[in-house]
Coordinates of C-alpha atoms in Angstrom, one line a residue:
Chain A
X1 CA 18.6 -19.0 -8.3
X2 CA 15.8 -21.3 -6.5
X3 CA 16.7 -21.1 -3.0
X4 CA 15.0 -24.0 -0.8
X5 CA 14.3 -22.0 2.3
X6 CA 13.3 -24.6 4.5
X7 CA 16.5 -26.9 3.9
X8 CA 18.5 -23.6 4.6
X9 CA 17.3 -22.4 7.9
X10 CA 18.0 -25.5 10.3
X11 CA 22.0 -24.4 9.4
X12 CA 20.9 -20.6 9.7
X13 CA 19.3 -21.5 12.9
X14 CA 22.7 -23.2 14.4
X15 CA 24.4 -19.8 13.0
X16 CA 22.1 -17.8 15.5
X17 CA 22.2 -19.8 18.4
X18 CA 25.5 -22.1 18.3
X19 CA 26.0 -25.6 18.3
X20 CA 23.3 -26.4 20.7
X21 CA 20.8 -24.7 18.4
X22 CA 18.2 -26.3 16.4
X23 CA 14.9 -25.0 14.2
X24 CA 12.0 -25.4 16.5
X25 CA 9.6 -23.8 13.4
X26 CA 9.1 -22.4 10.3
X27 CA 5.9 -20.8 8.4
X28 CA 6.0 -18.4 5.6
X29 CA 4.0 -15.1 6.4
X30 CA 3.5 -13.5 2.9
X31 CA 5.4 -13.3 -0.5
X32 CA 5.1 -10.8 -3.0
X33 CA 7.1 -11.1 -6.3
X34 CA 10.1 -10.1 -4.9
X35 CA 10.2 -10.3 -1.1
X36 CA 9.7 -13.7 0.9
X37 CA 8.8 -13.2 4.5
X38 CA 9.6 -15.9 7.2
X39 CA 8.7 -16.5 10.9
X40 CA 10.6 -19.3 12.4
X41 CA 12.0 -20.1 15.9
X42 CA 15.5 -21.5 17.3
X43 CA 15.6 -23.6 20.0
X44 CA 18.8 -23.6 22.4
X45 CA 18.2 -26.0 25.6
X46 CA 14.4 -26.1 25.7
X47 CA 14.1 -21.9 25.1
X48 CA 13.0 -21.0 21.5
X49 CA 13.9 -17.6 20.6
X50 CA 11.2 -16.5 17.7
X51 CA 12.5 -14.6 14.5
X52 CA 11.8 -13.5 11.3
X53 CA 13.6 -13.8 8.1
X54 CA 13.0 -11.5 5.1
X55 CA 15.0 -12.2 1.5
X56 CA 15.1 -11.2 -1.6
X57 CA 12.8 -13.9 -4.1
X58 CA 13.7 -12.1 -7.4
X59 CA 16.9 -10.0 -8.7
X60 CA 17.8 -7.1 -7.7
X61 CA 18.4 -3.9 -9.8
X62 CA 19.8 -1.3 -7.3
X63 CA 19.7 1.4 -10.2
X64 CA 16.4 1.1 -11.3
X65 CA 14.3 -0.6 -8.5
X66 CA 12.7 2.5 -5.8
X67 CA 13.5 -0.5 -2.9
X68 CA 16.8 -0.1 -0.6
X69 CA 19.2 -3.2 -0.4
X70 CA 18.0 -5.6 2.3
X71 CA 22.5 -4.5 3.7
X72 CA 20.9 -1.2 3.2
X73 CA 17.8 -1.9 5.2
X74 CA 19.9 -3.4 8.3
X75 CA 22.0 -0.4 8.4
X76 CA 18.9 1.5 8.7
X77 CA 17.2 -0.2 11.3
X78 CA 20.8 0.2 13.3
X79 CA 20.7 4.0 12.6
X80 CA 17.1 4.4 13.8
X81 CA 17.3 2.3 17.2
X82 CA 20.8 3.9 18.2
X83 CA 18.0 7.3 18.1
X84 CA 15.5 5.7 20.3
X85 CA 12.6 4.6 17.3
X86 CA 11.3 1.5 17.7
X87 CA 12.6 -1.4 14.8
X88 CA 13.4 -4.8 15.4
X89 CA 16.6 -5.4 16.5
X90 CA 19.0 -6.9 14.0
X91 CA 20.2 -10.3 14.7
X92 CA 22.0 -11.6 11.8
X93 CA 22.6 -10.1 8.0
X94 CA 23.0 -13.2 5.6
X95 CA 25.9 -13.9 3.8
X96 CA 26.6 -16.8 1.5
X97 CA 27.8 -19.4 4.0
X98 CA 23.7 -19.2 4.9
X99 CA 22.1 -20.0 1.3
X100 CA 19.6 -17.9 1.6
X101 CA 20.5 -15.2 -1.1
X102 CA 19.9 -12.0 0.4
X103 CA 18.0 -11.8 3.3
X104 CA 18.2 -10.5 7.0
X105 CA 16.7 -11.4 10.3
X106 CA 15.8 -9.8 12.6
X107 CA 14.2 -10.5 16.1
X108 CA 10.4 -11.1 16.0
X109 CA 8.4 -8.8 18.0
X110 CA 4.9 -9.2 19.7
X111 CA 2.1 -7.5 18.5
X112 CA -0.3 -7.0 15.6
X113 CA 0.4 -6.4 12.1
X114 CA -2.9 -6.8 10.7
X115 CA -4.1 -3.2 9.9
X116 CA -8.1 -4.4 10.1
X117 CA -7.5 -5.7 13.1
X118 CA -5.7 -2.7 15.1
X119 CA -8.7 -0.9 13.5
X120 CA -11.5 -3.0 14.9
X121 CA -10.6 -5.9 17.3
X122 CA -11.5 -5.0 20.8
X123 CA -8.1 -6.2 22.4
X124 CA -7.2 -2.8 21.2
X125 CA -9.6 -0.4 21.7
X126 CA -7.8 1.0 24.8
X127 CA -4.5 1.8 23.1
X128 CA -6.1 2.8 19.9
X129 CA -6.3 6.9 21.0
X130 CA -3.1 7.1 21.8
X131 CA -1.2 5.8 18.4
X132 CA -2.0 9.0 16.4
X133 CA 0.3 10.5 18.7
X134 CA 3.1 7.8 19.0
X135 CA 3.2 7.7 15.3
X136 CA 3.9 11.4 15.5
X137 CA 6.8 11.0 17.9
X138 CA 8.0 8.1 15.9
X139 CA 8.7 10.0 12.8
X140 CA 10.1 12.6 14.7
X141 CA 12.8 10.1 15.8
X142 CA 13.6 8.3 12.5
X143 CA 13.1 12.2 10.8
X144 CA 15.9 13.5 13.3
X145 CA 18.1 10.6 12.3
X146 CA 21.1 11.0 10.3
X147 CA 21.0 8.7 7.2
X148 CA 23.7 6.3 7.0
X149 CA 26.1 6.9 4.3
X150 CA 26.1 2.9 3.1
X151 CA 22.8 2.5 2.9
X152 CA 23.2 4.9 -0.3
X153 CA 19.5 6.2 -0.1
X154 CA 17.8 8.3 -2.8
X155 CA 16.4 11.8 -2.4
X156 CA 12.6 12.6 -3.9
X157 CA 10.5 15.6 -3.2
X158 CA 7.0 16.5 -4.1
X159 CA 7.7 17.2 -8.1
X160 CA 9.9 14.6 -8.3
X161 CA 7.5 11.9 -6.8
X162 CA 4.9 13.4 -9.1
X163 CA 7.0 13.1 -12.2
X164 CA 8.1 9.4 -11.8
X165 CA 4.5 8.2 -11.2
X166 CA 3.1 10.5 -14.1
X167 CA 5.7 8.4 -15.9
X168 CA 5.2 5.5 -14.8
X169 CA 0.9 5.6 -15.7
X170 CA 1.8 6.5 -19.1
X171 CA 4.1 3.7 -19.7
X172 CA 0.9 1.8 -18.9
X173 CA -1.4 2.9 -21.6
X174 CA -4.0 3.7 -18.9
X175 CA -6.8 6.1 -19.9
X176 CA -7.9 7.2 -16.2
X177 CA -9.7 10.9 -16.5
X178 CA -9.5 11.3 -12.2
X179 CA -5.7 10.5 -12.6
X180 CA -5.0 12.5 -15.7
X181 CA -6.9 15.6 -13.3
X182 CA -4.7 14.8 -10.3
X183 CA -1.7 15.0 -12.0
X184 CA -2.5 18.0 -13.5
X185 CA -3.9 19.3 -10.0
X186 CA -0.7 18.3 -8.0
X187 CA 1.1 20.0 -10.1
X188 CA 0.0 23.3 -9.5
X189 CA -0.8 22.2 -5.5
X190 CA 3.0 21.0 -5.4
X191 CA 4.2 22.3 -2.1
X192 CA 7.7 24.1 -1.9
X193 CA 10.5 21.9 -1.0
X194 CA 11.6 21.8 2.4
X195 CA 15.4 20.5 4.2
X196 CA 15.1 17.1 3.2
X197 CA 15.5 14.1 6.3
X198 CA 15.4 10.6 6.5
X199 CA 12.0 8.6 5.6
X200 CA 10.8 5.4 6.4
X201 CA 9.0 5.7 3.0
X202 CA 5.9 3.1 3.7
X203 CA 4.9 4.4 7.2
X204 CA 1.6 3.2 7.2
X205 CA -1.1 1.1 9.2
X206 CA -0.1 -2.5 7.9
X207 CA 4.0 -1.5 8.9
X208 CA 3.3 -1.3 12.3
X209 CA 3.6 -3.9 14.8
X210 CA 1.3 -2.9 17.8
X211 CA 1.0 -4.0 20.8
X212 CA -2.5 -4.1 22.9
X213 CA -1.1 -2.8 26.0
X214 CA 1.8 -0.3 24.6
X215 CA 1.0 0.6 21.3
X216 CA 3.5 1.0 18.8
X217 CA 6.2 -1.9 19.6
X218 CA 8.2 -1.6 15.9
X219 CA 7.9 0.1 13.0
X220 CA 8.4 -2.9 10.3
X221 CA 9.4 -2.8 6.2
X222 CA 12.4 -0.4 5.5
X223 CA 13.1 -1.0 1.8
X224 CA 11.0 2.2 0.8
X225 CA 13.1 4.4 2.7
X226 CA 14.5 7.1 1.3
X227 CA 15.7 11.2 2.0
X228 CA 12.6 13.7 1.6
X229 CA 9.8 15.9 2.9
X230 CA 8.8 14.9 6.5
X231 CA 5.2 15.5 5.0
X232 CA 5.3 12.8 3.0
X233 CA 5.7 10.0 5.7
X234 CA 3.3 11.8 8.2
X235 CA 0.7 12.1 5.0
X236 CA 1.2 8.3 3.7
X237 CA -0.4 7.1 7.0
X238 CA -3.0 9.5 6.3
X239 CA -4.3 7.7 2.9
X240 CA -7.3 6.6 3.1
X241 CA -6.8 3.1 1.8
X242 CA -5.3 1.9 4.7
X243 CA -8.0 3.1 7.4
X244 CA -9.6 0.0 6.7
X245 CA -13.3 1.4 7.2
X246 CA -12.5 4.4 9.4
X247 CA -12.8 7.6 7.1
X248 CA -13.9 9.5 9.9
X249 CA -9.8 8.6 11.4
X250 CA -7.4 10.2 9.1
X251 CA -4.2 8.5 11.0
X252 CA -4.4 4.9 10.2
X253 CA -7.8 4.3 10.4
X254 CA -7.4 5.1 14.7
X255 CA -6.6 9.0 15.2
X256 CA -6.7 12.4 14.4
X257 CA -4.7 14.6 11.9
X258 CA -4.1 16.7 15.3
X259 CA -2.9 14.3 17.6
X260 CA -0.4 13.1 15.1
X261 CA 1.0 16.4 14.3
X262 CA 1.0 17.4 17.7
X263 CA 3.1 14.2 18.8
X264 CA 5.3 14.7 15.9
X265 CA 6.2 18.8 17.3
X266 CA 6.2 17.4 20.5
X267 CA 8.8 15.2 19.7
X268 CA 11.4 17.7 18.1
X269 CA 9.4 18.0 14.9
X270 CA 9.4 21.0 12.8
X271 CA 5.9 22.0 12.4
X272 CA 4.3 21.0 8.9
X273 CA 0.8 22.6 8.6
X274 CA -2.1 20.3 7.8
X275 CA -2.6 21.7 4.1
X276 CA 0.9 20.6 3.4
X277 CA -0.4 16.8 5.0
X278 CA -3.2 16.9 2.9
X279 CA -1.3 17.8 -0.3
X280 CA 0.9 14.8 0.4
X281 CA -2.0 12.6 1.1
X282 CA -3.3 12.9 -2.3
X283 CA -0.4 12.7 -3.7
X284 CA -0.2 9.3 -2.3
X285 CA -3.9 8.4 -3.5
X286 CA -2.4 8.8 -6.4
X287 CA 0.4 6.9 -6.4
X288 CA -1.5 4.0 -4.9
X289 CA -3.9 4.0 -8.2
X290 CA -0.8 3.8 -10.2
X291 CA 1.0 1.1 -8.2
X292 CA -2.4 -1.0 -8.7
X293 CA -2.3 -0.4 -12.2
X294 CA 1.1 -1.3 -12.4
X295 CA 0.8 -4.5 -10.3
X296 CA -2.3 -5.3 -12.6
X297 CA 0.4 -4.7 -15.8
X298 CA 2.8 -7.5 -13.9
X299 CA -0.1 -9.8 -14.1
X300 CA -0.8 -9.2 -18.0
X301 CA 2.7 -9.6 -18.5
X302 CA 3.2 -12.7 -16.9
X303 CA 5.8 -11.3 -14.5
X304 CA 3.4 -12.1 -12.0
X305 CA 0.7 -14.9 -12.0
X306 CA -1.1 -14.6 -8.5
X307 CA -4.9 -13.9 -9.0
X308 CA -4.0 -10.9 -6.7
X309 CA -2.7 -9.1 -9.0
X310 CA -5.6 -8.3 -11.5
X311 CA -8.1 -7.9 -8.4
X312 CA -5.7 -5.4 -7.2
X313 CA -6.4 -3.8 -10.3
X314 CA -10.4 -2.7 -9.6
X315 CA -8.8 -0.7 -6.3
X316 CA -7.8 2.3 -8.6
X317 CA -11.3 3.5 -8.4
X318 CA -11.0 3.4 -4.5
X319 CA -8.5 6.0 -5.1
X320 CA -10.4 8.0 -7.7
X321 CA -12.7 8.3 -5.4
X322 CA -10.6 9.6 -2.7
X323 CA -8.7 11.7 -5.1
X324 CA -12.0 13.5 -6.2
X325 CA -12.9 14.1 -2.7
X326 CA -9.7 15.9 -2.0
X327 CA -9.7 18.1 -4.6
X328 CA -13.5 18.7 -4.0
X329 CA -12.7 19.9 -0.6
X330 CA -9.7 21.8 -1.8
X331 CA -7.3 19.4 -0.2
Chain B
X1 CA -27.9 -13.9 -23.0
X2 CA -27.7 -18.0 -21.8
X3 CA -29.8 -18.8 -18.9
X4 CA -29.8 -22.7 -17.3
X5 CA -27.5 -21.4 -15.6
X6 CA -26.3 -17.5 -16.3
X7 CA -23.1 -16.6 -16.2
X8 CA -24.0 -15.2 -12.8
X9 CA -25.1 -18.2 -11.4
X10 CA -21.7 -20.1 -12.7
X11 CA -19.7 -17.6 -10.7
X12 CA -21.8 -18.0 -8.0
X13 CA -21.3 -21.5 -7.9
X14 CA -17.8 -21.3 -8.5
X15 CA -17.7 -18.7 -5.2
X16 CA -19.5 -21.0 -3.2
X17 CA -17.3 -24.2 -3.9
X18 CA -14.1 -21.3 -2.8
X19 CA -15.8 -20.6 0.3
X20 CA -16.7 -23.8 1.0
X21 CA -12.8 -25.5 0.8
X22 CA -11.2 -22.3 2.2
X23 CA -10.8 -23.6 6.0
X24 CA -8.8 -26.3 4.7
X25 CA -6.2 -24.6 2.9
X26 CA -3.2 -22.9 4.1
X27 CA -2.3 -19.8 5.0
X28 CA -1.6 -18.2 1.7
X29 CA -3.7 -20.2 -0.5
X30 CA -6.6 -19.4 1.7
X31 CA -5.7 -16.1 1.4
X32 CA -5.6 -16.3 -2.3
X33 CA -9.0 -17.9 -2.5
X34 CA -10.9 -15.2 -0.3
X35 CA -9.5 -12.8 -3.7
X36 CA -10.7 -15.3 -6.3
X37 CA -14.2 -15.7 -4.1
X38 CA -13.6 -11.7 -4.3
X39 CA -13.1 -11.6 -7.9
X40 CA -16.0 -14.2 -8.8
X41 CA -18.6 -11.3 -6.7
X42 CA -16.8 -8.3 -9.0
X43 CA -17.6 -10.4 -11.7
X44 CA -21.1 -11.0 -10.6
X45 CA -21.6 -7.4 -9.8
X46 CA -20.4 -6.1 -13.1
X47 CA -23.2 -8.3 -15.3
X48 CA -25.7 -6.8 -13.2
X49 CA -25.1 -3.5 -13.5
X50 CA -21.9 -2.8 -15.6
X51 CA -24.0 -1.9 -19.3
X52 CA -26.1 0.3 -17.4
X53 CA -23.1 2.0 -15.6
X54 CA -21.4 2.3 -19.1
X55 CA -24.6 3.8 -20.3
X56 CA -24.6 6.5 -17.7
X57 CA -20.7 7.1 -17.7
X58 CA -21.0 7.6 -21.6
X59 CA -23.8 10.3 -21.1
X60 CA -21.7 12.0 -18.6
X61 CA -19.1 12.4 -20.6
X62 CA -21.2 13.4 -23.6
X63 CA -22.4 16.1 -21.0
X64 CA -18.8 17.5 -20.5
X65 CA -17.5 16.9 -24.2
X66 CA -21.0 18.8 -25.4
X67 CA -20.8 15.7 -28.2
X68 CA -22.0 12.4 -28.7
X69 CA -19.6 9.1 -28.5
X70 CA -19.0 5.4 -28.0
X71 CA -17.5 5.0 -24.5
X72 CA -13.7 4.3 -25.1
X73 CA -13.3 7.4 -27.4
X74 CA -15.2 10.0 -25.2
X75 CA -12.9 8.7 -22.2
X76 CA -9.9 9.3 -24.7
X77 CA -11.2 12.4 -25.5
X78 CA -11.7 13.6 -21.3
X79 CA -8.3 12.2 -20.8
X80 CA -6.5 14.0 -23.6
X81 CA -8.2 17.4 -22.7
X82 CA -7.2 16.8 -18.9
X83 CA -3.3 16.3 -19.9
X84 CA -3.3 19.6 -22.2
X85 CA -4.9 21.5 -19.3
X86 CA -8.2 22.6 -21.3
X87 CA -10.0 21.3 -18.8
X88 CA -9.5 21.3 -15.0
X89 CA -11.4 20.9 -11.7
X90 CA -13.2 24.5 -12.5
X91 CA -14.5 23.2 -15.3
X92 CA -18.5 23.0 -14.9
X93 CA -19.9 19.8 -13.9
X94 CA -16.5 18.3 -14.7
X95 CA -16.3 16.9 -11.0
X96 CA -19.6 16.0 -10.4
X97 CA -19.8 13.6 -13.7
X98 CA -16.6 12.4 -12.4
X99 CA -17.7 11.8 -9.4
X100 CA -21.0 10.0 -10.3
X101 CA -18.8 7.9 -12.7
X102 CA -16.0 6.7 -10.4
X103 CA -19.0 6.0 -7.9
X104 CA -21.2 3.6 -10.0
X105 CA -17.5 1.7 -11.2
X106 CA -16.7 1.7 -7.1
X107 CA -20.4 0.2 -6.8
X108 CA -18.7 -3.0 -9.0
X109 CA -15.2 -2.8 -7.8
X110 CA -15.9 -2.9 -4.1
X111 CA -19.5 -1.8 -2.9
X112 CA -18.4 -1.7 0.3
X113 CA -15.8 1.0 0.4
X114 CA -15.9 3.9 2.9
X115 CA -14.3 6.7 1.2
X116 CA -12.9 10.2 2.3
X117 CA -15.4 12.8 3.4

């Protein structure tokens, strides 16, 4: 179904703020193959209130695909703000009166997405020691949370996350020595499960919207969630593809392995020991390199035709590289 | 090889025009022409250097295998060993070749890179 997105939100726009209501504007921020992201702002009596839409672009298998429903995601976001973590408040789950297909929207927050930008720009250099921590107590919150039963989430520990991106680099033909040794590695590193809690599942520099004066305003991009280790979100922060430059600061490019941990006890966090973080981390190296080979595959298959997707293609040696110095240093 | 121009002077030129309509475009396609103009370097990068990277990557592996090889089957080789466990990161000079080889093919794929430790 080709959904006309601009034609739909002036009536989606009326359905948020009544009558008086019209679309003061509309920009699309980013589309992958199957998620559309919109910003766009409803004007009641000279006040715009800003929003964002996100909807579903391409159809949706709930069985096979790793992504929650978008219903699923709004429950979520619900579950974690009655807990005190910081999402965008829900303002409206589609339906089909709004034409959109399925989609959500949520209230637009202030900040910066960009992670380059919370990494270099100035405007934030006075916030950016103390979001090692806040992502800490963060995952604490949404860790503590109790998943809601109809957002139907999957459960994946260590092995299991191992095991379905083993299987999914076969399925691609690729003949990657550094992967082939990683897997092999991980397997024998593979930490012991622990009580399993809620995950965001994509907790990373690039999903947070910070603000220069605060810090972490909203934790954005639910659909990954899922029920697991707490290592795995505090480790996927940690991977060194999205420190955008800044090796030398494990946590998103802008803190230390300490200070996140230590927000993250702080906070009502059971204690996970950096070994365990590291393990995780290149664990999701790993997975990185096969979801780059796997959006290079979409491209050779014509699911996808974006020149992105082959270029993403020559970033799997960025995390051969990374995977190599892990295991170099023992993890 | 064809000179007048090289194939490294057509993607050059072909990077350039990007570049130089970029500020016009919107949003996304601008965003999608910084990756072509991206691509274009990679591409430029890997005629430089990418038969003498091969060269060294095949040696490397000859040096683990202890025999000699075309590229694609050494690699196949490496690989297949990895997956049956015969080799692993104890393996002498394993890591290091590794290492050297994922390094040179990082120098193509993005030069500027600051990886872990």
């Amino acid at each position: 179904m080709t959904v006309d997105v601009l034609s739909a939100l002036p009536r989606l726009a009326q359905r948020l703020g009544g009558a008086e209501a019209s679309l003061a504007s509309a920009e699309r921020l980013s589309g992958g193959a199957s998620m559309e992201t919109w910003a766009f702002g409803v004007e009641v009596l000279g006040v715009v209130r800003d929003y964002i839409l996100r909807r579903r672009s391409a159809p949706f298998d709930p069985e096979n695909s790793r992504s929650t429903s978008l219903a699923a995601e709004a429950a979520l976001i619900r579950a974690v703000r009655a807990q005190g973590a910081p999402a965008p408040p829900l303002a409206h789950l589609c339906d089909a009166h709004d034409g959109l297909g399925e989609a959500h929207v949520t209230e637009r927050i202030a900040g910066e997405t960009l992670g380059r930008r919370i990494v270099t720009d100035p405007r934030f250099e006075a916030v950016r020691p103390r979001l090692a921590r806040q992502c800490g107590e963060i995952l604490a919150v949404i860790h503590a949370t109790p998943p809601p039963s109809e957002a139907q989430l999957k459960t994946a520990d260590f092995r299991v996350e191992l095991g379905r991106y083993e299987d999914a680099y076969r399925s691609l033909g690729a003949e990657r020595p550094v992967l082939e040794l990683a897997f092999r590695y991980l397997k024998t590193a593979a930490p012991e499960p622990v009580d399993p809690v809620l995950l965001h599942g994509d907790f990373r520099n690039g999903n947070l919207m910070i603000a220069p004066s605060t810090g972490v305003a909203a934790v954005l991009d639910w659909e990954l969630s899922h029920i697991g280790d707490p290592a795995e979100d505090l480790s996927w922060i940690c991977v060194n593809s999205w420190r955008f430059g800044r090796p030398d600061m494990p946590v998103g490019g802008f803190g230390a392995y300490a200070d996140l941990l230590a927000g993250y006890e702080a906070a009502g966090g059971r204690p996970v020991t950096l070994k365990r973080l590291r393990t995780w981390q290149a664990l999701g190296s790993l997975k990185w390199g096969v979801m780059c080979l796997m959006m290079y595959q979409s491209w050779v298959g014509g699911t996808d035709a974006s020149v992105e997707r082959p270029m993403i293609g020559r970033r799997v040696s960025e995390t051969e590289i990374d995977l190599i110095n892990l295991m170099e240093a023992g993890l | 090889m064809i000179t007048h121009p090289k194939a490294e002077e057509l993607a050059q030129a072909v990077a350039r025009w990007i570049d130089q309509i970029r500020p016009d475009l919107d949003p996304r396609n601008a965003f999608l022409a910084r990756v072509a103009s991206n691509a274009l370097a990679t591409i430029g990068r890997e005629l430089a250097s990418g038969q003498a990277g091969e060269r060294l990557a095949t040696e490397r592996l000859s040096g683990v295998l202890g025999r000699d090889g075309a590229h694609a089957e050494l690699n196949a080789e490496l690989c297949a060993r990895l997956r049956a466990g015969e080799f692993n990161v104890d393996t002498p000079g394993l890591l290091a070749a590794l290492k050297a080889n994922v390094l040179d093919q990082l120098s193509i794929d993005q030069p500027n890179y600051r990886h872990e430790g």
